[in-house]
């Protein structure tokens, strides 16, 4: 029997519950514009204003630069994304990228660069972005071709970054490139001469997405984030901190899809009975609920572990990301099946959720790449 002192063992501490309440209020506040925002390829002005007014973007930077917590807290980011993604993918992405785009700067930037940019990230006066992938480089980042050279006391950057979230709308980019025998991370303000953007691609769930072209871009030496040649460690730290939050977003999206299916099934009658009691529909609904709760449990555990030590618990964050995004795909698919022709109607909420669920299994580490990495770790360490 669980003792009285252990009753809260599987419950969120009060500070995270309070964040959920804030996030839910923000998510509900954009419900009227969510459909419009989720079809936009540029940052929606109204969504940005409402996120800014909420103050929740403060969670994405350390308190010494205007944030909520001493350090960026993976569990806090995760529970917020769970609520935001349940209403609006555009809002969820805008919030998350403030942290993903600026985290390297938070842990490795010079004091002057941190003091200039991070308060602006916290209050959403500056939009952040992270530039990793290239036209011919996806998961294999060590094959990237963007170059960084130190010339006449400046860093000169040349390259082409592709499929960059916030590309074209960001105020600065954290760019990963080759420098000598290693890889460095460099902060490049969007208005730097030689920086241009284009939008040759769009995905099935429209996204603020662009290519960033860098032609002889010159920035001061203090724009190098962290040590020369040590950029991968900063990228890994970013993934370790934020990857689990994708799982939170997936749980929120799956929950929203299930709510759509339940509402439809309760309100529709077929063959003289409620659709919710007909054929395999009850099984579909129950399995969706079960899958969501399993995914949520792993996600919260992984996010709490990441908040304690992100690098040491990257395997849990990776497991949660895979599990939750795969669950979201299954849940949304079952929800569409339950809703029949209404589930495949253009312009419906469930259609939007269906499209938004699919990219989650690819970005920030595809399911296959993560599973391969986990298998290597399991075989190498030999312990669970």
PDB file of C-alpha atoms in Angstrom, residues 97-232:
ATOM      1  CA  UNK A  97      12.222  27.697 -30.522  1.00  0.00           C
ATOM      2  CA  UNK A  98      12.971  30.570 -28.169  1.00  0.00           C
ATOM      3  CA  UNK A  99      14.749  27.995 -26.032  1.00  0.00           C
ATOM      4  CA  UNK A 100      16.130  25.738 -28.746  1.00  0.00           C
ATOM      5  CA  UNK A 101      17.559  28.663 -30.686  1.00  0.00           C
ATOM      6  CA  UNK A 102      19.137  30.361 -27.677  1.00  0.00           C
ATOM      7  CA  UNK A 103      20.235  27.513 -25.396  1.00  0.00           C
ATOM      8  CA  UNK A 104      23.770  27.332 -26.754  1.00  0.00           C
ATOM      9  CA  UNK A 105      24.108  31.041 -26.046  1.00  0.00           C
ATOM     10  CA  UNK A 106      22.713  30.535 -22.519  1.00  0.00           C
ATOM     11  CA  UNK A 107      25.399  28.003 -21.600  1.00  0.00           C
ATOM     12  CA  UNK A 108      28.334  28.975 -23.824  1.00  0.00           C
ATOM     13  CA  UNK A 109      28.065  32.571 -24.961  1.00  0.00           C
ATOM     14  CA  UNK A 110      30.181  35.480 -23.812  1.00  0.00           C
ATOM     15  CA  UNK A 111      28.655  37.603 -21.006  1.00  0.00           C
ATOM     16  CA  UNK A 112      28.213  40.553 -23.369  1.00  0.00           C
ATOM     17  CA  UNK A 113      26.319  38.482 -25.951  1.00  0.00           C
ATOM     18  CA  UNK A 114      24.202  36.811 -23.266  1.00  0.00           C
ATOM     19  CA  UNK A 115      23.288  40.129 -21.672  1.00  0.00           C
ATOM     20  CA  UNK A 116      22.350  41.632 -25.034  1.00  0.00           C
ATOM     21  CA  UNK A 117      20.290  38.806 -26.532  1.00  0.00           C
ATOM     22  CA  UNK A 118      18.820  36.625 -23.781  1.00  0.00           C
ATOM     23  CA  UNK A 119      16.581  39.226 -22.085  1.00  0.00           C
ATOM     24  CA  UNK A 120      15.175  39.964 -25.540  1.00  0.00           C
ATOM     25  CA  UNK A 121      14.534  36.254 -26.072  1.00  0.00           C
ATOM     26  CA  UNK A 122      12.768  36.050 -22.693  1.00  0.00           C
ATOM     27  CA  UNK A 123      10.360  38.872 -23.506  1.00  0.00           C
ATOM     28  CA  UNK A 124      10.003  37.840 -27.161  1.00  0.00           C
ATOM     29  CA  UNK A 125      11.524  41.045 -28.518  1.00  0.00           C
ATOM     30  CA  UNK A 126      13.992  38.828 -30.411  1.00  0.00           C
ATOM     31  CA  UNK A 127      13.139  35.599 -32.259  1.00  0.00           C
ATOM     32  CA  UNK A 128      15.744  32.826 -32.022  1.00  0.00           C
ATOM     33  CA  UNK A 129      16.679  30.066 -34.466  1.00  0.00           C
ATOM     34  CA  UNK A 130      19.156  27.189 -34.642  1.00  0.00           C
ATOM     35  CA  UNK A 131      20.838  26.389 -37.970  1.00  0.00           C
ATOM     36  CA  UNK A 132      21.994  22.782 -38.248  1.00  0.00           C
ATOM     37  CA  UNK A 133      20.677  20.997 -41.352  1.00  0.00           C
ATOM     38  CA  UNK A 134      21.749  21.679 -44.928  1.00  0.00           C
ATOM     39  CA  UNK A 135      20.308  20.765 -48.341  1.00  0.00           C
ATOM     40  CA  UNK A 136      22.335  17.535 -48.410  1.00  0.00           C
ATOM     41  CA  UNK A 137      22.819  17.045 -44.667  1.00  0.00           C
ATOM     42  CA  UNK A 138      20.160  15.869 -42.223  1.00  0.00           C
ATOM     43  CA  UNK A 139      20.836  13.418 -39.408  1.00  0.00           C
ATOM     44  CA  UNK A 140      24.541  13.074 -40.278  1.00  0.00           C
ATOM     45  CA  UNK A 141      25.578  16.504 -39.039  1.00  0.00           C
ATOM     46  CA  UNK A 142      29.283  15.713 -39.244  1.00  0.00           C
ATOM     47  CA  UNK A 143      28.904  15.853 -43.026  1.00  0.00           C
ATOM     48  CA  UNK A 144      27.911  19.521 -43.000  1.00  0.00           C
ATOM     49  CA  UNK A 145      29.753  21.900 -45.324  1.00  0.00           C
ATOM     50  CA  UNK A 146      29.170  25.316 -43.750  1.00  0.00           C
ATOM     51  CA  UNK A 147      32.604  26.790 -43.048  1.00  0.00           C
ATOM     52  CA  UNK A 148      33.836  29.093 -40.290  1.00  0.00           C
ATOM     53  CA  UNK A 149      37.233  30.800 -40.578  1.00  0.00           C
ATOM     54  CA  UNK A 150      39.006  33.325 -38.411  1.00  0.00           C
ATOM     55  CA  UNK A 151      40.307  36.057 -40.711  1.00  0.00           C
ATOM     56  CA  UNK A 152      41.700  39.448 -39.646  1.00  0.00           C
ATOM     57  CA  UNK A 153      40.150  39.219 -36.190  1.00  0.00           C
ATOM     58  CA  UNK A 154      36.703  38.254 -37.435  1.00  0.00           C
ATOM     59  CA  UNK A 155      34.745  35.055 -38.023  1.00  0.00           C
ATOM     60  CA  UNK A 156      33.850  34.553 -41.683  1.00  0.00           C
ATOM     61  CA  UNK A 157      30.981  32.141 -42.323  1.00  0.00           C
ATOM     62  CA  UNK A 158      29.937  30.604 -45.636  1.00  0.00           C
ATOM     63  CA  UNK A 159      27.207  28.018 -46.117  1.00  0.00           C
ATOM     64  CA  UNK A 160      23.607  27.124 -46.802  1.00  0.00           C
ATOM     65  CA  UNK A 161      21.292  26.009 -44.018  1.00  0.00           C
ATOM     66  CA  UNK A 162      18.009  24.383 -44.998  1.00  0.00           C
ATOM     67  CA  UNK A 163      14.633  23.627 -43.369  1.00  0.00           C
ATOM     68  CA  UNK A 164      15.420  26.032 -40.517  1.00  0.00           C
ATOM     69  CA  UNK A 165      12.542  26.743 -38.149  1.00  0.00           C
ATOM     70  CA  UNK A 166      11.971  30.522 -37.924  1.00  0.00           C
ATOM     71  CA  UNK A 167      14.185  30.929 -40.991  1.00  0.00           C
ATOM     72  CA  UNK A 168      13.342  34.324 -42.473  1.00  0.00           C
ATOM     73  CA  UNK A 169      11.656  35.616 -39.311  1.00  0.00           C
ATOM     74  CA  UNK A 170      14.422  35.135 -36.731  1.00  0.00           C
ATOM     75  CA  UNK A 171      16.462  38.007 -35.333  1.00  0.00           C
ATOM     76  CA  UNK A 172      19.510  35.790 -34.882  1.00  0.00           C
ATOM     77  CA  UNK A 173      20.728  32.341 -35.875  1.00  0.00           C
ATOM     78  CA  UNK A 174      22.959  29.976 -33.918  1.00  0.00           C
ATOM     79  CA  UNK A 175      24.839  28.401 -36.830  1.00  0.00           C
ATOM     80  CA  UNK A 176      26.851  25.169 -36.654  1.00  0.00           C
ATOM     81  CA  UNK A 177      29.774  24.940 -39.067  1.00  0.00           C
ATOM     82  CA  UNK A 178      33.210  23.423 -39.613  1.00  0.00           C
ATOM     83  CA  UNK A 179      36.105  25.338 -38.112  1.00  0.00           C
ATOM     84  CA  UNK A 180      39.490  23.740 -38.643  1.00  0.00           C
ATOM     85  CA  UNK A 181      39.303  20.098 -37.578  1.00  0.00           C
ATOM     86  CA  UNK A 182      36.220  20.656 -35.424  1.00  0.00           C
ATOM     87  CA  UNK A 183      32.770  22.199 -35.471  1.00  0.00           C
ATOM     88  CA  UNK A 184      31.879  25.536 -33.920  1.00  0.00           C
ATOM     89  CA  UNK A 185      28.643  27.327 -33.097  1.00  0.00           C
ATOM     90  CA  UNK A 186      28.401  30.983 -34.107  1.00  0.00           C
ATOM     91  CA  UNK A 187      25.729  33.571 -33.384  1.00  0.00           C
ATOM     92  CA  UNK A 188      24.814  35.524 -36.499  1.00  0.00           C
ATOM     93  CA  UNK A 189      22.338  38.419 -36.293  1.00  0.00           C
ATOM     94  CA  UNK A 190      19.828  38.218 -39.128  1.00  0.00           C
ATOM     95  CA  UNK A 191      20.665  41.719 -40.369  1.00  0.00           C
ATOM     96  CA  UNK A 192      24.375  40.944 -40.845  1.00  0.00           C
ATOM     97  CA  UNK A 193      25.578  41.680 -44.408  1.00  0.00           C
ATOM     98  CA  UNK A 194      25.768  38.479 -46.436  1.00  0.00           C
ATOM     99  CA  UNK A 195      22.789  36.809 -44.714  1.00  0.00           C
ATOM    100  CA  UNK A 196      19.814  36.070 -46.935  1.00  0.00           C
ATOM    101  CA  UNK A 197      16.797  33.785 -46.616  1.00  0.00           C
ATOM    102  CA  UNK A 198      14.390  32.056 -48.942  1.00  0.00           C
ATOM    103  CA  UNK A 199      11.450  29.706 -48.539  1.00  0.00           C
ATOM    104  CA  UNK A 200      11.686  26.952 -51.167  1.00  0.00           C
ATOM    105  CA  UNK A 201      10.044  24.290 -48.962  1.00  0.00           C
ATOM    106  CA  UNK A 202       6.890  23.827 -46.959  1.00  0.00           C
ATOM    107  CA  UNK A 203       5.712  20.794 -45.039  1.00  0.00           C
ATOM    108  CA  UNK A 204       2.289  19.171 -44.766  1.00  0.00           C
ATOM    109  CA  UNK A 205       1.623  21.038 -41.518  1.00  0.00           C
ATOM    110  CA  UNK A 206       2.653  24.570 -42.544  1.00  0.00           C
ATOM    111  CA  UNK A 207       5.505  25.879 -40.484  1.00  0.00           C
ATOM    112  CA  UNK A 208       7.721  28.959 -40.229  1.00  0.00           C
ATOM    113  CA  UNK A 209      10.448  27.356 -42.284  1.00  0.00           C
ATOM    114  CA  UNK A 210      13.235  28.789 -44.401  1.00  0.00           C
ATOM    115  CA  UNK A 211      16.681  28.355 -45.882  1.00  0.00           C
ATOM    116  CA  UNK A 212      19.441  30.619 -44.559  1.00  0.00           C
ATOM    117  CA  UNK A 213      22.233  31.442 -47.034  1.00  0.00           C
ATOM    118  CA  UNK A 214      25.516  32.782 -45.660  1.00  0.00           C
ATOM    119  CA  UNK A 215      27.935  34.443 -48.104  1.00  0.00           C
ATOM    120  CA  UNK A 216      31.127  35.805 -46.572  1.00  0.00           C
ATOM    121  CA  UNK A 217      29.246  36.721 -43.432  1.00  0.00           C
ATOM    122  CA  UNK A 218      31.573  38.482 -40.980  1.00  0.00           C
ATOM    123  CA  UNK A 219      30.948  38.734 -37.236  1.00  0.00           C
ATOM    124  CA  UNK A 220      33.223  39.611 -34.287  1.00  0.00           C
ATOM    125  CA  UNK A 221      35.145  36.845 -32.532  1.00  0.00           C
ATOM    126  CA  UNK A 222      32.917  37.109 -29.456  1.00  0.00           C
ATOM    127  CA  UNK A 223      30.034  35.792 -31.597  1.00  0.00           C
ATOM    128  CA  UNK A 224      31.566  32.321 -31.407  1.00  0.00           C
ATOM    129  CA  UNK A 225      29.455  30.449 -28.858  1.00  0.00           C
ATOM    130  CA  UNK A 226      31.646  28.371 -26.588  1.00  0.00           C
ATOM    131  CA  UNK A 227      35.107  27.111 -27.425  1.00  0.00           C
ATOM    132  CA  UNK A 228      36.456  26.814 -30.954  1.00  0.00           C
ATOM    133  CA  UNK A 229      35.746  23.361 -32.360  1.00  0.00           C
ATOM    134  CA  UNK A 230      33.385  22.439 -29.499  1.00  0.00           C
ATOM    135  CA  UNK A 231      30.085  23.304 -31.133  1.00  0.00           C
ATOM    136  CA  UNK A 232      28.778  19.753 -31.124  1.00  0.00           C
TER     137      UNK A 232
END
